[in-house]
Structure formats: C-alpha cells, structure tokens
C-alpha cells in the first residue's frame, strides 16, 4: 500500500461519484445543517442569480432556487457526470435551476452574471485554489457575495479522526497528506482560506466556526445504527477507497475497530459524530 492510499483524494468522476449517488439521501441528511448555515450566510434574495460550485447531486442548488424564486436563477456546476445526472433527475421542471458538468476552476462562465458564489463542501479540491477563485470571481457581478462551508482540520472532525485512529495498526502506517493538498481538509487553516480569497481579489473575508453533530448511523436499534455508521464509513466515508482493495480479514478487523470506537459516540437509534466546519463569507469589490 502506498502512502497516498489511506488518504486518497476522492475520484469524483468515478467510483466516489457513483457511491455519492447511491447514498445521496443519507449524505444530504448528514450535510444539511452545514448547508443551511451557509445558505443563511449567503442570504439569497428573490430574483438573485447564484453559482453553486461543486454542487454534487444538487440539494443546495434546489434550496437556493426555492429562495431566489422564479425571477432568479441557480447554476450548479460539478465535475462529476453521475452526480450532475442525479441533480438533473431530482430537479422539478419548474425550478429556476440548471446543472452543468464542468471544472469550475477553468470552465467558461458567463461574465459578471451572478449575485452569489455559493458552495457546500465543494471548493476544497482545486489544484490551484487562488487561480480557481480568481477565475470564478469573473463570473460575479460587482459587489456580489461569496458564502461557502468547508471542513476545518481533520483532527477536529471526529467522523474522520475516530475511524482513522481506529485502523492504526490494522493497515500499514501512512503519513497524512500535506495540509494544503487538495482534499476535504485543505481549507482547515482559516489563515490560508483568507489568503486565497484575498489573493483572488475578494474583500471583506469573514470566517466563523460552525460545529454540528452529524447523524452518521441510523437504525431501529443502537446496534443497527452502529452497523450502519460502519457501513457508511467503509462505503462512502474516509476509509472507503483505502479499504476497497484490502482482503476480507483486514476489512473485517477494520470494521470491528471502527465499530468499537463509534460505540463511544452518543445516540439511541443513531450514531451522532461531531463535525467541525468554517462558514466563509467574502465580497467581490464593487468596481
Ligand atoms: C464533498 S462533495 C459536495 C457536493 C455537494 N456540494 C453537496 O453538498 O452535496 C464535493 C463536490 O465537489 C465536486 N468537485 C470537485 N472538484 C471540482 C471542480 N474542479 N469543479 C467542479 N466541481 C468539483 C465533486 O465532484 C463533488 O461533487
């Protein structure tokens, strides 16, 4: 096993994307409270135009479209075809929303068109985030707002810290990726996020912590909920790719270890695990 394996970046166009489609409803339930906090920070008004970056299966795009109404518009952009396919399939005909398969960091976007640049956990995967934000800024109107939610560091997020700790000694030891390597935790350092946005030309950058308990496992009983939490972790969570190619005995040992550590988390017919995010806002200069 190579060093990258445990921390592999999701292949959004491939298996990770397919799995996110399979577990769309569950993942939406886990991320809902974070997305709502970012939407409140964005404060979309009737008639506004919103760019939803890394929109995935589109839950936030649909919420935003409901907020801006028929006179407004939402464009959801995502690099993953399967995820955009699901987003299109679930969008009601009369919603003012369009979905596009594209790399948001480089695709041609209408210039000066949007009032809001929004994202729910979709902006941490760019190779060159400053260039990506500078590119996306050109699609914004003067004075437009930015609002997104991203994860804080791995060490603060129990949904990844606990299972990663549990499998130590079962899988060969590996070094985590650099804190700035593209991936879910690459915006963990708020100073870095501020530097990226400022260098990309944004002003009024504000970054606030937002913590919430994530319903990671659910079931009729606590045991069923624990089994479910382990399944989510191994199928779609932080260990999914690293364990995919492991022999059955390693997978069984890893499952047991993750289940044991999750047993310490609260919940009656659920397993509630802490998530730690930043709500980031900024502004495109007025001229
Ligand atoms: C953690 S998921 C969040 C999806 C969605 N916003 C949600 O909350 O359900 C990250 C998303 O970013 C997308 N993504 C990654 N890099 C991207 C890029 N360069 N351009 C557009 N989308 C990208 C992935 O395909 C994935 O759907």
Tab-separated table of C-alpha atoms and ligand atoms in Angstrom:
chain	number	residue	atom	x	y	z
A	1	UNK	CA	0.000	0.000	0.000
A	2	UNK	CA	1.384	3.380	-0.955
A	3	UNK	CA	1.382	6.386	1.316
A	4	UNK	CA	-1.456	8.069	-0.552
A	5	UNK	CA	-3.847	5.151	-0.222
A	6	UNK	CA	-5.350	5.834	3.168
A	7	UNK	CA	-5.894	9.489	2.389
A	8	UNK	CA	-6.640	9.179	-1.323
A	9	UNK	CA	-8.442	12.098	-2.890
A	10	UNK	CA	-11.930	11.104	-3.999
A	11	UNK	CA	-12.292	10.287	-7.699
A	12	UNK	CA	-15.430	12.304	-8.213
A	13	UNK	CA	-15.775	11.292	-11.860
A	14	UNK	CA	-15.508	7.594	-10.978
A	15	UNK	CA	-16.319	5.327	-8.055
A	16	UNK	CA	-16.593	8.082	-5.417
A	17	UNK	CA	-19.137	9.871	-7.601
A	18	UNK	CA	-21.154	6.651	-8.111
A	19	UNK	CA	-21.184	5.967	-4.377
A	20	UNK	CA	-22.292	9.520	-3.609
A	21	UNK	CA	-25.236	8.951	-5.948
A	22	UNK	CA	-26.108	5.684	-4.177
A	23	UNK	CA	-26.023	7.338	-0.750
A	24	UNK	CA	-27.385	10.721	-1.848
A	25	UNK	CA	-30.253	10.874	0.646
A	26	UNK	CA	-28.050	9.868	3.583
A	27	UNK	CA	-25.276	12.283	2.654
A	28	UNK	CA	-27.767	15.105	2.217
A	29	UNK	CA	-29.121	14.390	5.714
A	30	UNK	CA	-25.583	14.496	7.139
A	31	UNK	CA	-24.637	17.756	5.444
A	32	UNK	CA	-27.997	19.540	5.624
A	33	UNK	CA	-27.368	21.605	8.728
A	34	UNK	CA	-24.000	22.803	7.398
A	35	UNK	CA	-25.528	23.719	4.035
A	36	UNK	CA	-28.375	25.604	5.688
A	37	UNK	CA	-25.896	27.621	7.745
A	38	UNK	CA	-24.049	28.571	4.557
A	39	UNK	CA	-27.321	29.479	2.818
A	40	UNK	CA	-28.251	31.755	5.739
A	41	UNK	CA	-24.815	33.384	5.432
A	42	UNK	CA	-25.399	33.851	1.681
A	43	UNK	CA	-28.837	35.388	2.386
A	44	UNK	CA	-30.204	34.808	-1.128
A	45	UNK	CA	-32.976	37.244	-2.067
A	46	UNK	CA	-35.816	36.901	-4.550
A	47	UNK	CA	-34.634	37.379	-8.116
A	48	UNK	CA	-30.916	36.810	-7.441
A	49	UNK	CA	-28.605	34.649	-9.552
A	50	UNK	CA	-26.470	32.072	-7.760
A	51	UNK	CA	-23.480	29.967	-8.825
A	52	UNK	CA	-23.317	26.726	-6.760
A	53	UNK	CA	-19.750	25.386	-7.055
A	54	UNK	CA	-19.208	21.622	-6.743
A	55	UNK	CA	-22.979	21.234	-6.420
A	56	UNK	CA	-22.901	17.419	-6.408
A	57	UNK	CA	-26.397	15.928	-6.507
A	58	UNK	CA	-27.851	19.415	-6.177
A	59	UNK	CA	-29.536	19.604	-2.753
A	60	UNK	CA	-28.193	23.101	-2.062
A	61	UNK	CA	-28.900	24.267	-5.612
A	62	UNK	CA	-32.555	23.282	-5.154
A	63	UNK	CA	-32.779	25.032	-1.778
A	64	UNK	CA	-31.192	28.138	-3.294
A	65	UNK	CA	-33.554	28.024	-6.284
A	66	UNK	CA	-36.522	27.927	-3.908
A	67	UNK	CA	-35.128	31.005	-2.161
A	68	UNK	CA	-34.466	33.108	-5.293
A	69	UNK	CA	-37.780	32.110	-6.897
A	70	UNK	CA	-38.945	32.185	-10.499
A	71	UNK	CA	-37.346	35.574	-11.185
A	72	UNK	CA	-33.947	34.292	-10.057
A	73	UNK	CA	-31.659	31.550	-11.274
A	74	UNK	CA	-29.194	28.955	-9.940
A	75	UNK	CA	-26.400	27.364	-11.964
A	76	UNK	CA	-24.975	24.238	-10.314
A	77	UNK	CA	-21.545	23.246	-11.630
A	78	UNK	CA	-19.840	19.968	-10.837
A	79	UNK	CA	-17.003	17.987	-12.361
A	80	UNK	CA	-18.805	14.666	-11.896
A	81	UNK	CA	-21.206	13.360	-14.529
A	82	UNK	CA	-23.014	10.847	-12.269
A	83	UNK	CA	-23.622	13.492	-9.622
A	84	UNK	CA	-24.963	16.032	-12.124
A	85	UNK	CA	-27.125	13.262	-13.606
A	86	UNK	CA	-28.784	12.778	-10.219
A	87	UNK	CA	-29.098	16.537	-9.699
A	88	UNK	CA	-30.922	16.930	-13.035
A	89	UNK	CA	-33.174	13.950	-12.336
A	90	UNK	CA	-34.352	15.290	-8.982
A	91	UNK	CA	-34.896	18.927	-10.041
A	92	UNK	CA	-38.594	19.784	-10.512
A	93	UNK	CA	-39.341	21.067	-14.031
A	94	UNK	CA	-40.446	24.488	-12.856
A	95	UNK	CA	-37.382	25.233	-10.689
A	96	UNK	CA	-35.129	28.063	-11.930
A	97	UNK	CA	-32.050	25.824	-11.842
A	98	UNK	CA	-29.624	24.440	-14.416
A	99	UNK	CA	-26.840	21.917	-13.887
A	100	UNK	CA	-23.617	21.745	-15.839
A	101	UNK	CA	-20.821	19.155	-15.868
A	102	UNK	CA	-17.660	21.265	-15.766
A	103	UNK	CA	-14.488	22.021	-13.858
A	104	UNK	CA	-15.436	25.222	-12.039
A	105	UNK	CA	-11.806	26.328	-11.907
A	106	UNK	CA	-11.479	26.632	-15.666
A	107	UNK	CA	-14.819	26.303	-17.459
A	108	UNK	CA	-16.158	29.274	-19.357
A	109	UNK	CA	-18.756	31.009	-17.188
A	110	UNK	CA	-20.917	33.998	-18.097
A	111	UNK	CA	-19.059	37.184	-17.088
A	112	UNK	CA	-20.428	39.420	-14.347
A	113	UNK	CA	-23.583	37.311	-14.136
A	114	UNK	CA	-24.027	36.121	-10.529
A	115	UNK	CA	-25.016	37.827	-7.276
A	116	UNK	CA	-23.746	34.956	-5.115
A	117	UNK	CA	-20.961	32.360	-5.300
A	118	UNK	CA	-22.081	29.517	-3.024
A	119	UNK	CA	-20.716	26.093	-2.108
A	120	UNK	CA	-21.462	23.289	0.346
A	121	UNK	CA	-18.152	21.447	0.737
A	122	UNK	CA	-17.291	21.814	-2.972
A	123	UNK	CA	-14.357	24.253	-3.108
A	124	UNK	CA	-11.538	22.344	-1.378
A	125	UNK	CA	-10.463	20.221	-4.338
A	126	UNK	CA	-8.799	22.725	-6.668
A	127	UNK	CA	-5.106	22.208	-7.520
A	128	UNK	CA	-4.609	25.980	-7.538
A	129	UNK	CA	-7.386	27.449	-5.375
A	130	UNK	CA	-6.295	31.086	-5.806
A	131	UNK	CA	-6.431	30.794	-9.590
A	132	UNK	CA	-9.760	28.938	-9.332
A	133	UNK	CA	-11.360	31.645	-7.152
A	134	UNK	CA	-9.938	34.399	-9.366
A	135	UNK	CA	-11.478	32.633	-12.362
A	136	UNK	CA	-14.867	32.210	-10.658
A	137	UNK	CA	-14.792	35.836	-9.464
A	138	UNK	CA	-15.016	36.986	-13.075
A	139	UNK	CA	-18.468	35.366	-13.253
A	140	UNK	CA	-19.700	37.569	-10.389
A	141	UNK	CA	-21.368	40.965	-10.512
A	142	UNK	CA	-19.525	43.859	-8.831
A	143	UNK	CA	-20.379	43.736	-5.124
A	144	UNK	CA	-21.519	40.075	-5.308
A	145	UNK	CA	-21.317	37.886	-2.184
A	146	UNK	CA	-19.418	34.675	-1.519
A	147	UNK	CA	-20.668	32.166	1.046
A	148	UNK	CA	-19.440	28.619	1.450
A	149	UNK	CA	-18.984	25.931	4.063
A	150	UNK	CA	-15.804	23.842	4.229
A	151	UNK	CA	-14.351	21.448	6.792
A	152	UNK	CA	-11.915	22.569	9.463
A	153	UNK	CA	-8.887	20.312	10.097
A	154	UNK	CA	-9.025	16.525	10.206
A	155	UNK	CA	-8.073	16.483	13.896
A	156	UNK	CA	-11.226	18.477	14.762
A	157	UNK	CA	-13.563	16.271	12.748
A	158	UNK	CA	-14.415	13.145	14.710
A	159	UNK	CA	-16.134	11.483	11.732
A	160	UNK	CA	-12.663	11.093	10.187
A	161	UNK	CA	-10.385	11.322	13.252
A	162	UNK	CA	-12.093	8.408	15.046
A	163	UNK	CA	-12.063	5.857	12.190
A	164	UNK	CA	-8.542	6.848	11.101
A	165	UNK	CA	-7.331	6.328	14.670
A	166	UNK	CA	-9.175	3.005	14.927
A	167	UNK	CA	-7.459	1.432	11.919
A	168	UNK	CA	-3.945	2.334	13.029
A	169	UNK	CA	-2.060	-0.926	13.323
A	170	UNK	CA	-4.508	-2.746	11.043
A	171	UNK	CA	-3.453	-1.010	7.864
A	172	UNK	CA	0.242	-0.118	7.431
A	173	UNK	CA	1.123	3.297	8.939
A	174	UNK	CA	0.829	6.167	6.494
A	175	UNK	CA	1.595	9.850	6.567
A	176	UNK	CA	-1.364	12.177	6.054
A	177	UNK	CA	-1.290	14.432	3.004
A	178	UNK	CA	0.130	17.924	3.406
A	179	UNK	CA	-2.459	20.264	4.929
A	180	UNK	CA	-2.680	22.194	1.649
A	181	UNK	CA	-3.042	19.163	-0.647
A	182	UNK	CA	-6.395	19.286	-2.486
A	183	UNK	CA	-8.960	17.340	-0.484
A	184	UNK	CA	-11.737	17.751	2.091
A	185	UNK	CA	-9.466	19.274	4.757
A	186	UNK	CA	-7.334	21.573	2.600
A	187	UNK	CA	-9.225	24.657	3.873
A	188	UNK	CA	-8.746	23.705	7.507
A	189	UNK	CA	-6.366	26.607	8.140
A	190	UNK	CA	-8.522	29.736	8.152
A	191	UNK	CA	-5.467	31.927	7.533
A	192	UNK	CA	-4.890	30.058	4.284
A	193	UNK	CA	-8.526	30.461	3.244
A	194	UNK	CA	-8.311	34.220	3.867
A	195	UNK	CA	-5.062	34.444	1.892
A	196	UNK	CA	-6.568	32.520	-1.060
A	197	UNK	CA	-9.677	34.694	-1.228
A	198	UNK	CA	-7.735	37.932	-0.819
A	199	UNK	CA	-5.198	36.951	-3.477
A	200	UNK	CA	-8.110	36.048	-5.778
A	201	UNK	CA	-9.394	39.614	-5.426
A	202	UNK	CA	-12.136	39.300	-2.805
A	203	UNK	CA	-12.627	41.668	0.134
A	204	UNK	CA	-14.486	41.559	3.464
A	205	UNK	CA	-13.405	37.972	4.168
A	206	UNK	CA	-15.021	36.610	7.342
A	207	UNK	CA	-14.547	33.090	8.656
A	208	UNK	CA	-16.581	31.666	11.549
A	209	UNK	CA	-16.502	28.201	13.114
A	210	UNK	CA	-19.648	26.107	12.808
A	211	UNK	CA	-19.973	22.823	14.707
A	212	UNK	CA	-22.750	20.269	14.422
A	213	UNK	CA	-23.467	16.691	15.317
A	214	UNK	CA	-23.709	14.541	12.192
A	215	UNK	CA	-26.224	11.640	12.028
A	216	UNK	CA	-23.617	9.180	10.800
A	217	UNK	CA	-25.535	5.974	11.547
A	218	UNK	CA	-29.266	5.238	11.816
A	219	UNK	CA	-31.278	2.119	12.645
A	220	UNK	CA	-34.139	0.543	14.554
A	221	UNK	CA	-31.756	-0.247	17.410
A	222	UNK	CA	-28.454	1.160	18.612
A	223	UNK	CA	-26.692	-1.960	17.255
A	224	UNK	CA	-28.254	-1.456	13.843
A	225	UNK	CA	-27.242	2.208	13.931
A	226	UNK	CA	-23.647	1.238	14.745
A	227	UNK	CA	-23.589	-1.261	11.860
A	228	UNK	CA	-24.950	1.479	9.611
A	229	UNK	CA	-22.304	4.004	10.728
A	230	UNK	CA	-19.547	1.484	9.995
A	231	UNK	CA	-21.064	0.768	6.584
A	232	UNK	CA	-21.185	4.473	5.727
A	233	UNK	CA	-17.555	4.902	6.799
A	234	UNK	CA	-16.353	1.947	4.759
A	235	UNK	CA	-18.563	2.527	1.714
A	236	UNK	CA	-18.526	6.275	1.258
A	237	UNK	CA	-16.588	7.814	4.144
A	238	UNK	CA	-12.913	8.426	4.767
A	239	UNK	CA	-11.898	4.750	4.637
A	240	UNK	CA	-13.833	3.789	1.533
A	241	UNK	CA	-11.033	3.880	-1.005
A	242	UNK	CA	-8.239	2.680	1.244
A	243	UNK	CA	-10.138	-0.459	2.266
A	244	UNK	CA	-11.694	-1.224	-1.115
A	245	UNK	CA	-8.812	-3.414	-2.279
A	246	UNK	CA	-7.992	-4.995	1.081
A	247	UNK	CA	-8.506	-8.712	1.796
A	248	UNK	CA	-11.619	-9.734	3.724
A	249	UNK	CA	-9.765	-10.342	7.004
A	250	UNK	CA	-8.317	-6.803	7.023
A	251	UNK	CA	-11.710	-5.317	6.185
A	252	UNK	CA	-13.305	-7.349	8.989
A	253	UNK	CA	-10.713	-6.200	11.537
A	254	UNK	CA	-11.035	-2.584	10.400
A	255	UNK	CA	-14.852	-2.778	10.630
A	256	UNK	CA	-14.680	-4.162	14.167
A	257	UNK	CA	-12.224	-1.466	15.251
A	258	UNK	CA	-14.296	1.344	13.754
A	259	UNK	CA	-17.468	-0.086	15.334
A	260	UNK	CA	-15.777	-0.198	18.748
A	261	UNK	CA	-14.710	3.438	18.576
A	262	UNK	CA	-18.132	4.571	17.281
A	263	UNK	CA	-19.758	2.801	20.252
A	264	UNK	CA	-18.459	5.690	22.363
A	265	UNK	CA	-20.480	8.244	20.369
A	266	UNK	CA	-23.920	9.372	21.581
A	267	UNK	CA	-27.262	8.394	20.040
A	268	UNK	CA	-30.111	5.999	20.818
A	269	UNK	CA	-31.127	4.719	17.392
A	270	UNK	CA	-28.385	6.755	15.757
A	271	UNK	CA	-24.664	7.398	15.975
A	272	UNK	CA	-24.016	11.119	16.262
A	273	UNK	CA	-20.483	12.260	15.437
A	274	UNK	CA	-19.041	15.764	15.678
A	275	UNK	CA	-18.305	17.726	12.544
A	276	UNK	CA	-16.333	20.977	12.545
A	277	UNK	CA	-16.646	23.430	9.680
A	278	UNK	CA	-15.947	27.020	8.683
A	279	UNK	CA	-18.627	29.286	7.300
A	280	UNK	CA	-16.761	31.619	4.982
A	281	UNK	CA	-18.120	34.844	3.518
A	282	UNK	CA	-16.498	37.448	1.286
A	283	UNK	CA	-17.393	40.063	-1.296
A	284	UNK	CA	-16.436	40.899	-4.850
A	285	UNK	CA	-15.314	44.544	-4.823
A	286	UNK	CA	-17.987	46.927	-6.069
A	287	UNK	CA	-15.865	48.006	-9.036
B	1	LIG	C1	-17.999	16.873	-0.847
B	1	LIG	S1	-18.793	16.923	-2.384
B	1	LIG	C2	-20.083	18.113	-2.086
B	1	LIG	C3	-21.192	18.019	-3.084
B	1	LIG	C4	-22.380	18.964	-2.851
B	1	LIG	N1	-21.999	20.347	-2.779
B	1	LIG	C5	-23.146	18.565	-1.630
B	1	LIG	O1	-23.058	19.257	-0.625
B	1	LIG	O2	-23.838	17.535	-1.679
B	1	LIG	C6	-17.615	17.836	-3.358
B	1	LIG	C7	-18.072	18.061	-4.780
B	1	LIG	O3	-17.122	18.900	-5.450
B	1	LIG	C8	-17.041	18.462	-6.792
B	1	LIG	N2	-15.800	18.982	-7.399
B	1	LIG	C9	-14.527	18.663	-7.075
B	1	LIG	N3	-13.659	19.358	-7.833
B	1	LIG	C10	-14.419	20.150	-8.653
B	1	LIG	C11	-14.114	21.098	-9.680
B	1	LIG	N4	-12.842	21.391	-10.010
B	1	LIG	N5	-15.133	21.714	-10.325
B	1	LIG	C12	-16.419	21.420	-10.016
B	1	LIG	N6	-16.771	20.521	-9.054
B	1	LIG	C13	-15.787	19.906	-8.385
B	1	LIG	C14	-17.109	16.960	-6.691
B	1	LIG	O4	-17.439	16.317	-7.897
B	1	LIG	C15	-18.173	16.796	-5.596
B	1	LIG	O5	-19.460	16.687	-6.131
